[in-house]
Coordinates of N, CA and C in Angstrom, one line a residue:
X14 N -16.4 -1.5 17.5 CA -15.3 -2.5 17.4 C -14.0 -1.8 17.1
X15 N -13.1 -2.0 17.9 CA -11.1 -1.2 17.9 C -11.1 -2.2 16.4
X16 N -9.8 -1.2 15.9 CA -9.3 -2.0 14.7 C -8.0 -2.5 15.2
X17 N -7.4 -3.1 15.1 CA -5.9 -3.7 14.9 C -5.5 -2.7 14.8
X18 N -3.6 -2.3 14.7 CA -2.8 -1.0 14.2 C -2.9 -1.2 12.7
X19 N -2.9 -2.8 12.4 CA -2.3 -2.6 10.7 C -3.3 -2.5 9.8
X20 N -4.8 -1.9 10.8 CA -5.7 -1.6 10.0 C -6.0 0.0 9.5
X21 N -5.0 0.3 10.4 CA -5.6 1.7 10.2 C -5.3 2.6 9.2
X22 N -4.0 2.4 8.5 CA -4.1 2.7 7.3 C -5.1 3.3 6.1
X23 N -5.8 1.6 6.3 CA -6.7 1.7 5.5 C -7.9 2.4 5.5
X24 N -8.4 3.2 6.8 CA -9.1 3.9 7.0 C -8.2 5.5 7.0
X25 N -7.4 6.1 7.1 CA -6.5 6.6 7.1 C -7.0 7.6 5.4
X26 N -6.6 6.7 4.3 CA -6.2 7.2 2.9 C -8.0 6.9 2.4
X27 N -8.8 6.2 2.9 CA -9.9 6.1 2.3 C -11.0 7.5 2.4
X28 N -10.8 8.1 3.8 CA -11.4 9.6 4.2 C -10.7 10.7 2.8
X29 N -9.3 10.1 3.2 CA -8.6 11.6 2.0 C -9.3 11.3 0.5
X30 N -9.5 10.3 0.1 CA -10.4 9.9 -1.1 C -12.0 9.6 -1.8
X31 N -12.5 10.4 -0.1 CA -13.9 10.4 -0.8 C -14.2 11.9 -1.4
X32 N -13.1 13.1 -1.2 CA -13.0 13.9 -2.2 C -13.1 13.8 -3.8
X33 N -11.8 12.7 -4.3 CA -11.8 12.6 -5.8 C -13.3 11.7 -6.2
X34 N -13.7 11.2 -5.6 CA -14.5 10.4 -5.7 C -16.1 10.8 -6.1
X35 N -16.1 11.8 -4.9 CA -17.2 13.0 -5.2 C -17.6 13.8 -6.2
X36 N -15.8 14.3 -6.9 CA -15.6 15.3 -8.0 C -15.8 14.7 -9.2
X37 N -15.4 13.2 -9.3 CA -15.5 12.3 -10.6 C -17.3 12.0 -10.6
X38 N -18.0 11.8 -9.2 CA -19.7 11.9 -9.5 C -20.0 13.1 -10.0
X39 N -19.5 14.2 -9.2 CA -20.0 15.3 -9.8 C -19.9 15.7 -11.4
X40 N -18.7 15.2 -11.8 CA -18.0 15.4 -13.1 C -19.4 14.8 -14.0
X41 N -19.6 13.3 -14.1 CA -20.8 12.7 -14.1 C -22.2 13.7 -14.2
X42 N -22.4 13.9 -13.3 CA -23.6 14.7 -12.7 C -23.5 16.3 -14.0
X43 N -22.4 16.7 -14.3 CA -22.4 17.6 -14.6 C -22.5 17.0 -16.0
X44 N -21.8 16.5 -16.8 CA -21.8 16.5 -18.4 C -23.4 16.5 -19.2
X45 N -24.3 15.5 -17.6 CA -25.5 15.1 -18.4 C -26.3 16.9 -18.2
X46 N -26.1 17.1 -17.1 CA -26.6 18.4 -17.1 C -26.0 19.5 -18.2
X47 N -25.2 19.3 -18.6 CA -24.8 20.6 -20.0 C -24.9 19.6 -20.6
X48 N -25.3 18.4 -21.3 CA -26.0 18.0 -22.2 C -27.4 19.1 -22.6
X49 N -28.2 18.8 -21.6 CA -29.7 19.2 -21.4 C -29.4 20.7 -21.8
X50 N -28.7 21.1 -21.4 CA -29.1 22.7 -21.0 C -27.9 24.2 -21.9
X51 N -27.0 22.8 -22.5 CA -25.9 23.6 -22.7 C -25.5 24.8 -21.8
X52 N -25.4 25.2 -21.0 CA -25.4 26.2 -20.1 C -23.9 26.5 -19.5
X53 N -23.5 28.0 -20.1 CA -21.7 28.3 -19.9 C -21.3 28.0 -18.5
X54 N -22.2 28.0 -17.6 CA -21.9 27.8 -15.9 C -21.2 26.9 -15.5
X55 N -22.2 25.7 -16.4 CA -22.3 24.8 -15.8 C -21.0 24.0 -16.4
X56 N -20.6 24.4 -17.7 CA -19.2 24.2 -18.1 C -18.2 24.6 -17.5
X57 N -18.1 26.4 -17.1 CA -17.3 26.4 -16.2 C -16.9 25.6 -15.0
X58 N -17.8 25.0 -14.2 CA -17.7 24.2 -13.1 C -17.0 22.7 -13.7
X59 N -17.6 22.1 -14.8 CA -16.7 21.4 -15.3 C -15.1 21.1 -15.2
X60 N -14.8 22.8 -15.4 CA -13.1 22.7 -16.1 C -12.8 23.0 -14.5
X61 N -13.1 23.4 -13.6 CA -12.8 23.5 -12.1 C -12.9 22.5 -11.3
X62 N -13.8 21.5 -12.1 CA -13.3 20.2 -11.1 C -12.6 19.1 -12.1
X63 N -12.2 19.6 -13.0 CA -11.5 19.1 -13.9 C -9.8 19.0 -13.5
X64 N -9.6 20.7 -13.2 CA -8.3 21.4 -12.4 C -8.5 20.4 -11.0
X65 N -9.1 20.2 -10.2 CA -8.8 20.3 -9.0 C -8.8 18.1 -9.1
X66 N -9.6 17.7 -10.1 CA -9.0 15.8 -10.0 C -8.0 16.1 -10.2
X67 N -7.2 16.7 -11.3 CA -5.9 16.7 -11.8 C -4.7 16.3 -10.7
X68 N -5.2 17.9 -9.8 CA -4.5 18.0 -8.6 C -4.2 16.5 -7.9
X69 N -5.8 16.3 -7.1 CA -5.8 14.9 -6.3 C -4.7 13.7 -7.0
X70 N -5.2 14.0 -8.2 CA -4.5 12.5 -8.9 C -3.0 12.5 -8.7
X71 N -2.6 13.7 -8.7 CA -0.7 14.0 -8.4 C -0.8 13.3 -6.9
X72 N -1.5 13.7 -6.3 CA -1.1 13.4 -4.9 C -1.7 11.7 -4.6
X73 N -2.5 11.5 -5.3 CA -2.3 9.7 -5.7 C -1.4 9.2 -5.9
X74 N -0.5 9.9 -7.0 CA 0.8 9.4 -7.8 C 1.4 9.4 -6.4
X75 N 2.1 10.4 -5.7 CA 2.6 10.8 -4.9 C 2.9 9.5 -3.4
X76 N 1.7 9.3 -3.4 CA 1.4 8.8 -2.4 C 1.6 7.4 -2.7
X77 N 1.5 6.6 -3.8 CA 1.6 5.5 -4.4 C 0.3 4.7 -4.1
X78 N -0.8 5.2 -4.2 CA -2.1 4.7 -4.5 C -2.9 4.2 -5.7
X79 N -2.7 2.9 -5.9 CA -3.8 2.9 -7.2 C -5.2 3.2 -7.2
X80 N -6.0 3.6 -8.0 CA -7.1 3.9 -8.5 C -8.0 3.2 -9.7
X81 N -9.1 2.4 -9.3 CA -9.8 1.5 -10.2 C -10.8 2.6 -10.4
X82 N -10.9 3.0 -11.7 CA -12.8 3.6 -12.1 C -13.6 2.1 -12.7
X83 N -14.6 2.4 -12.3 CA -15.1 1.1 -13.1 C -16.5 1.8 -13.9
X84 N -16.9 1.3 -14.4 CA -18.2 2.1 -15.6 C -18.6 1.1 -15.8
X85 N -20.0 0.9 -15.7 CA -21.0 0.2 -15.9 C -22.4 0.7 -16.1
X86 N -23.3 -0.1 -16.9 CA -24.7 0.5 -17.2 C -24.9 0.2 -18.2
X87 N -26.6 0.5 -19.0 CA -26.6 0.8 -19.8 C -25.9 1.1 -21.5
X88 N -26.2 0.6 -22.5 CA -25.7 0.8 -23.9 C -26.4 2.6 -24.0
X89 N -25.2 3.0 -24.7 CA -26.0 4.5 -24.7 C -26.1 5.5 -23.7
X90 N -25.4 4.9 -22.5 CA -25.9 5.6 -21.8 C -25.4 7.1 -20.9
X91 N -23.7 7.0 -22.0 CA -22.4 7.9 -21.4 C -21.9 8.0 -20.8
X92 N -21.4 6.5 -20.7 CA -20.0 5.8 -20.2 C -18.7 6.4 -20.7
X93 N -18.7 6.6 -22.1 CA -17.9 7.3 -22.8 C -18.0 8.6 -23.0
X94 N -18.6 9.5 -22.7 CA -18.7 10.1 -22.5 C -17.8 11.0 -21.3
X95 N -18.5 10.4 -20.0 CA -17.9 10.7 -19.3 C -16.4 10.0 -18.5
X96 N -15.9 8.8 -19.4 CA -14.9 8.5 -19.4 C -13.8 9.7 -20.0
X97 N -14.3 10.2 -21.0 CA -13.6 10.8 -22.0 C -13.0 12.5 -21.1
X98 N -14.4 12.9 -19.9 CA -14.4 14.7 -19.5 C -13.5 13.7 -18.3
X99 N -13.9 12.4 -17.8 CA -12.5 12.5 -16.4 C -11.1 12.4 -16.8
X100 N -11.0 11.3 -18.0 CA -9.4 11.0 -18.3 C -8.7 12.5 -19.3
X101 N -9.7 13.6 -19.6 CA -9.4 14.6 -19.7 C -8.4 15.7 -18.7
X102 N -8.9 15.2 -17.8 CA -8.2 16.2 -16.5 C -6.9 15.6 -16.1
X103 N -6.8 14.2 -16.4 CA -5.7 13.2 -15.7 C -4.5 13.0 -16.9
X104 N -3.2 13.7 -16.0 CA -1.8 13.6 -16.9 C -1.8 11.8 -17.3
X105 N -1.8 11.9 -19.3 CA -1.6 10.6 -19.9 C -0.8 9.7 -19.0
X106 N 0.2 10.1 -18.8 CA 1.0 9.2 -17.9 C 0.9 8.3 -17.0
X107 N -0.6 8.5 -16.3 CA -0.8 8.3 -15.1 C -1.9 7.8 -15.3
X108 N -2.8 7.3 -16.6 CA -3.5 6.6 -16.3 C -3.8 5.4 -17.3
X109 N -5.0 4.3 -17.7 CA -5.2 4.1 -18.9 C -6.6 3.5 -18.9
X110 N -7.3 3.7 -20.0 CA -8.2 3.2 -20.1 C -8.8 1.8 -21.0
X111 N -9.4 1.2 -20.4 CA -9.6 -0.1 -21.1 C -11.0 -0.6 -21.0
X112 N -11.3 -0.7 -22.4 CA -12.3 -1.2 -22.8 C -12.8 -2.6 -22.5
X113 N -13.6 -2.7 -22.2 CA -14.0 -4.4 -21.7 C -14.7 -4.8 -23.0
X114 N -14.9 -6.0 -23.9 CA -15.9 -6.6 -24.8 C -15.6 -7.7 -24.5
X115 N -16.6 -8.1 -25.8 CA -16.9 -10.1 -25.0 C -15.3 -10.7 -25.1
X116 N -15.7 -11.6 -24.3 CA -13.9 -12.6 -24.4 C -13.5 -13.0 -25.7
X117 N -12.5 -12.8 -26.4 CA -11.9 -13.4 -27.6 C -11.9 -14.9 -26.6
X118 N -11.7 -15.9 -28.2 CA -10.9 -17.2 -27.6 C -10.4 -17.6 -26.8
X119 N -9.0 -17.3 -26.5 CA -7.7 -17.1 -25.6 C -8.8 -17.0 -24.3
X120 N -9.0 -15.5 -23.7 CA -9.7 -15.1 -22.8 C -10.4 -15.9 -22.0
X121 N -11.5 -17.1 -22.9 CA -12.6 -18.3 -22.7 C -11.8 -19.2 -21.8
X122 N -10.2 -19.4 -22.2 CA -9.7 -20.4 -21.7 C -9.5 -20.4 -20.2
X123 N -9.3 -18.9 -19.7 CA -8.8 -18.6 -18.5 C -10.0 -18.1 -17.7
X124 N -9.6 -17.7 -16.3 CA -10.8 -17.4 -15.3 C -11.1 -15.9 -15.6
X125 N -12.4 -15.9 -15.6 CA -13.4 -14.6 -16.0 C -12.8 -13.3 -15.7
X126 N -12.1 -13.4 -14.2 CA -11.3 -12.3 -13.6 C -9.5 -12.0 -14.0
X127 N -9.4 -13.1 -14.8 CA -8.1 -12.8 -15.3 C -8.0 -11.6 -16.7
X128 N -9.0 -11.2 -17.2 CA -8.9 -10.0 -18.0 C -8.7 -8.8 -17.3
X129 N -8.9 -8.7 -16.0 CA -8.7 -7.4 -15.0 C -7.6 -7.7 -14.6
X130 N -7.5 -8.9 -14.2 CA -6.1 -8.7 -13.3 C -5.2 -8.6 -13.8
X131 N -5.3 -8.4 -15.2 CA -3.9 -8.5 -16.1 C -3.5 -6.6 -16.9
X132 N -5.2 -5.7 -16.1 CA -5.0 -4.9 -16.3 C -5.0 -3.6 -15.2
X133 N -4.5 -4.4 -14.3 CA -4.1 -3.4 -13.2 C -3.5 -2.2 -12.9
X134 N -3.7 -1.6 -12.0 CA -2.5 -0.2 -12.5 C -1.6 -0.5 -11.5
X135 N -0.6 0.0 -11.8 CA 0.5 0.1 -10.9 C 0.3 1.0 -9.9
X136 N 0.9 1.0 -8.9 CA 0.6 1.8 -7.7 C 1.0 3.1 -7.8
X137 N 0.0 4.1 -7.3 CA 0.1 5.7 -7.9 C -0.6 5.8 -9.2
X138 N -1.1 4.8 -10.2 CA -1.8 5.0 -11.3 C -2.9 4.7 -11.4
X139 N -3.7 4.4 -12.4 CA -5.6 5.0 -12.6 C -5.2 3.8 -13.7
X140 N -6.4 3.4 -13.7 CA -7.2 2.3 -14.6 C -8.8 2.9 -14.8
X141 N -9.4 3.1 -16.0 CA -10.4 3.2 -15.9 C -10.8 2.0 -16.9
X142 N -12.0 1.3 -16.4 CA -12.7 0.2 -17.1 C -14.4 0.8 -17.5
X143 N -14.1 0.4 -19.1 CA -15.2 0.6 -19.3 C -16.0 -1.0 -19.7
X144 N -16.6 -0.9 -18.7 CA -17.5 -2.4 -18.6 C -16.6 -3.0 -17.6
X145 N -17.2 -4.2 -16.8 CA -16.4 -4.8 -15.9 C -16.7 -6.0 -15.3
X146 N -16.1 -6.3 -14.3 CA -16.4 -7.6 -13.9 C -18.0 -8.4 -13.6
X147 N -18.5 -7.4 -13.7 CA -19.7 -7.5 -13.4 C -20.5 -7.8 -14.8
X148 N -19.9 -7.9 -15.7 CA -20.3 -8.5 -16.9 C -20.6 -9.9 -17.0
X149 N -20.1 -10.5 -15.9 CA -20.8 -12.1 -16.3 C -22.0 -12.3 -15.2
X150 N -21.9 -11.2 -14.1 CA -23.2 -11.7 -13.7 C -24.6 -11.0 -14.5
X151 N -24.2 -10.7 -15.5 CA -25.3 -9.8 -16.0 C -25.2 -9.9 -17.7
X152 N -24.5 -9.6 -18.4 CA -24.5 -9.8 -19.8 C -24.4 -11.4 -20.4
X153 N -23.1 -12.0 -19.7 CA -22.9 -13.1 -19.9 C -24.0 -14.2 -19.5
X154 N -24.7 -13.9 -18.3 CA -25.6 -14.7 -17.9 C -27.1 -14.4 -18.1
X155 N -27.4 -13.6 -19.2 CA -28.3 -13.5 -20.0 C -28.5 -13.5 -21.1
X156 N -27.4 -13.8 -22.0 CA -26.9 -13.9 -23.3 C -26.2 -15.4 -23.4
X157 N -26.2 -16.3 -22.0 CA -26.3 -17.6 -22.3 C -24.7 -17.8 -22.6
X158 N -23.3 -16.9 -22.2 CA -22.7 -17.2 -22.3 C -21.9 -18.0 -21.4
X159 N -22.4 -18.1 -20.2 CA -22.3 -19.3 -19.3 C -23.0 -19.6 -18.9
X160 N -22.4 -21.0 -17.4 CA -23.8 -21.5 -17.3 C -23.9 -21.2 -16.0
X161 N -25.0 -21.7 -15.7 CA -25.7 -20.9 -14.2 C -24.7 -21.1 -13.1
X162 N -23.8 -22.5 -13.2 CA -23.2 -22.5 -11.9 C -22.4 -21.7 -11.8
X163 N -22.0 -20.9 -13.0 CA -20.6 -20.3 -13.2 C -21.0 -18.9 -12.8
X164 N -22.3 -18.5 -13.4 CA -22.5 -17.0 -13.0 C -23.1 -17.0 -11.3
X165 N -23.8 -18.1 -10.6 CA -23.8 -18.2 -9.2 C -22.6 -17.9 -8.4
X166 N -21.6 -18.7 -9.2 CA -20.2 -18.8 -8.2 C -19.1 -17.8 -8.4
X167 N -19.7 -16.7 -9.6 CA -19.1 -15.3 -9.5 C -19.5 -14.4 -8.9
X168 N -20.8 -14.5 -8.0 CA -21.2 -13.2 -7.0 C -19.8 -13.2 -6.2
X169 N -19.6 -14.7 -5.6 CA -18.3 -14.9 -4.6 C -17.1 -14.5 -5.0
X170 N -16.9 -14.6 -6.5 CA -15.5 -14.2 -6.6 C -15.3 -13.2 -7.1
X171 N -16.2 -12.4 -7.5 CA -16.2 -10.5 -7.5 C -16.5 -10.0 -6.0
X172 N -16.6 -10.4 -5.0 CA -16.5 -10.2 -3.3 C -15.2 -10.2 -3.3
X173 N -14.4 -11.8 -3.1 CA -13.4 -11.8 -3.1 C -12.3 -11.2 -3.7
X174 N -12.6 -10.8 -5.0 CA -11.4 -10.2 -6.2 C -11.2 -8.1 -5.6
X175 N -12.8 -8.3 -5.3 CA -12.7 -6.4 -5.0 C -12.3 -6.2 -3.2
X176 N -12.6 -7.7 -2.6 CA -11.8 -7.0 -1.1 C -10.4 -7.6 -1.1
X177 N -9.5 -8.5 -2.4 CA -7.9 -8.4 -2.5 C -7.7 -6.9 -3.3
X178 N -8.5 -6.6 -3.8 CA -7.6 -5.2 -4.2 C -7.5 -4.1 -3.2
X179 N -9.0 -4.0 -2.6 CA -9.0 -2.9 -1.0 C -8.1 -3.2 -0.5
X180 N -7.5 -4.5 0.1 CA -6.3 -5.3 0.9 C -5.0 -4.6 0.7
X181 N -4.7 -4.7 -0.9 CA -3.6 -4.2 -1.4 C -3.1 -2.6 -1.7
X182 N -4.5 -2.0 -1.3 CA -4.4 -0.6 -1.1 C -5.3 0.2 -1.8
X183 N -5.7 -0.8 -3.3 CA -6.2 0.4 -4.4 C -7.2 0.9 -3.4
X184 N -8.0 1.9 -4.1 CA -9.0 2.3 -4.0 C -10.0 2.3 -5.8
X185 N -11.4 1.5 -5.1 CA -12.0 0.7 -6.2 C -13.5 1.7 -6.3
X186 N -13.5 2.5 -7.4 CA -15.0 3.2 -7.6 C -15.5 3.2 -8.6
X187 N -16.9 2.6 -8.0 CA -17.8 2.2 -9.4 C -19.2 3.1 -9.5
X188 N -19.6 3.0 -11.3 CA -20.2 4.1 -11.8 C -21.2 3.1 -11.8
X189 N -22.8 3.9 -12.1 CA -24.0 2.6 -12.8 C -23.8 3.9 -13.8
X190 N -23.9 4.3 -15.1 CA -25.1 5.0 -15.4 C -26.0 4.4 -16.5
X191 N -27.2 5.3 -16.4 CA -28.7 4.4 -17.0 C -29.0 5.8 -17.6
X192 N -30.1 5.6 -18.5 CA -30.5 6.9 -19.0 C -32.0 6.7 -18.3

């Protein structure tokens, strides 16, 4: 299937980005491994792909691309962790991180997806979420904090919420980790 012209874009900036994408799994991949093993190598490799997101992320800035991390999984399972070795590499300026927990009050009143959308990055910036929208098809709707129709009729509107951000340019990558 040809794409349109005003599609191409989007295929365009998505190839140059499965670089950072790879270095932040790897980044991942590596903490749990010098967990295990403490091993100086494997540290070194660390701070080398620590230098080289750095880099990429300038040229995000640059380029005026936002960037969604998203973290999900597991309690325990070093989320924070490895939130902590990526937003290490990335100039303060350029990024922020946000913690997701249950809805305060206020929060209850409005739509489930309105706690993200209010924490978006600006274009050229990084958002990292720790926990995410995927909290109510899963925490929330096992914990009885809604009701069934509501977590049914959120598969649809976490489709729709992550193909308006693709739309708008971000680029959206999500973690599971489990121990």
């Amino acid at each position: 299937q040809f794409l349109k012209k005003k599609d191409h874009w989007k295929i365009d900036y998505r190839k140059e980005w499965i670089e950072p994408i790879n270095i932040i799994g790897r980044i991942c991949l590596i903490i749990e491994s010098w967990k295990i093993t403490n091993d100086w190598l494997i540290f070194q490799n660390l701070k080398k792909l620590q230098k080289k997101l750095n880099k990429l992320s300038y040229k995000l800035y640059k380029k005026r691309i936002p960037l969604i991390i998203c973290y999900e999984g597991w309690d325990a399972a070093g989320k924070g962790g490895n939130i902590k070795r990526v937003a290490s590499s990335l100039d303060p300026r350029d990024y922020e991180v946000t913690p997701i927990a249950a809805p305060v009050s206020y929060e209850k009143n409005r739509h489930f997806l309105w706690r993200f959308q209010k924490k978006l990055p600006k274009t050229g910036h990084i958002v990292i979420f720790d926990r995410t929208w995927y909290g109510r098809v899963m925490v929330e709707r096992l914990e009885g904090f809604c009701s069934e129709n509501a977590w049914k009729r959120a598969y649809n509107e976490i489709n729709e919420f992550e193909a308006e951000l693709t739309d708008w340019g971000a680029v959206v990558v999500k973690f599971w980790l489990q121990i």
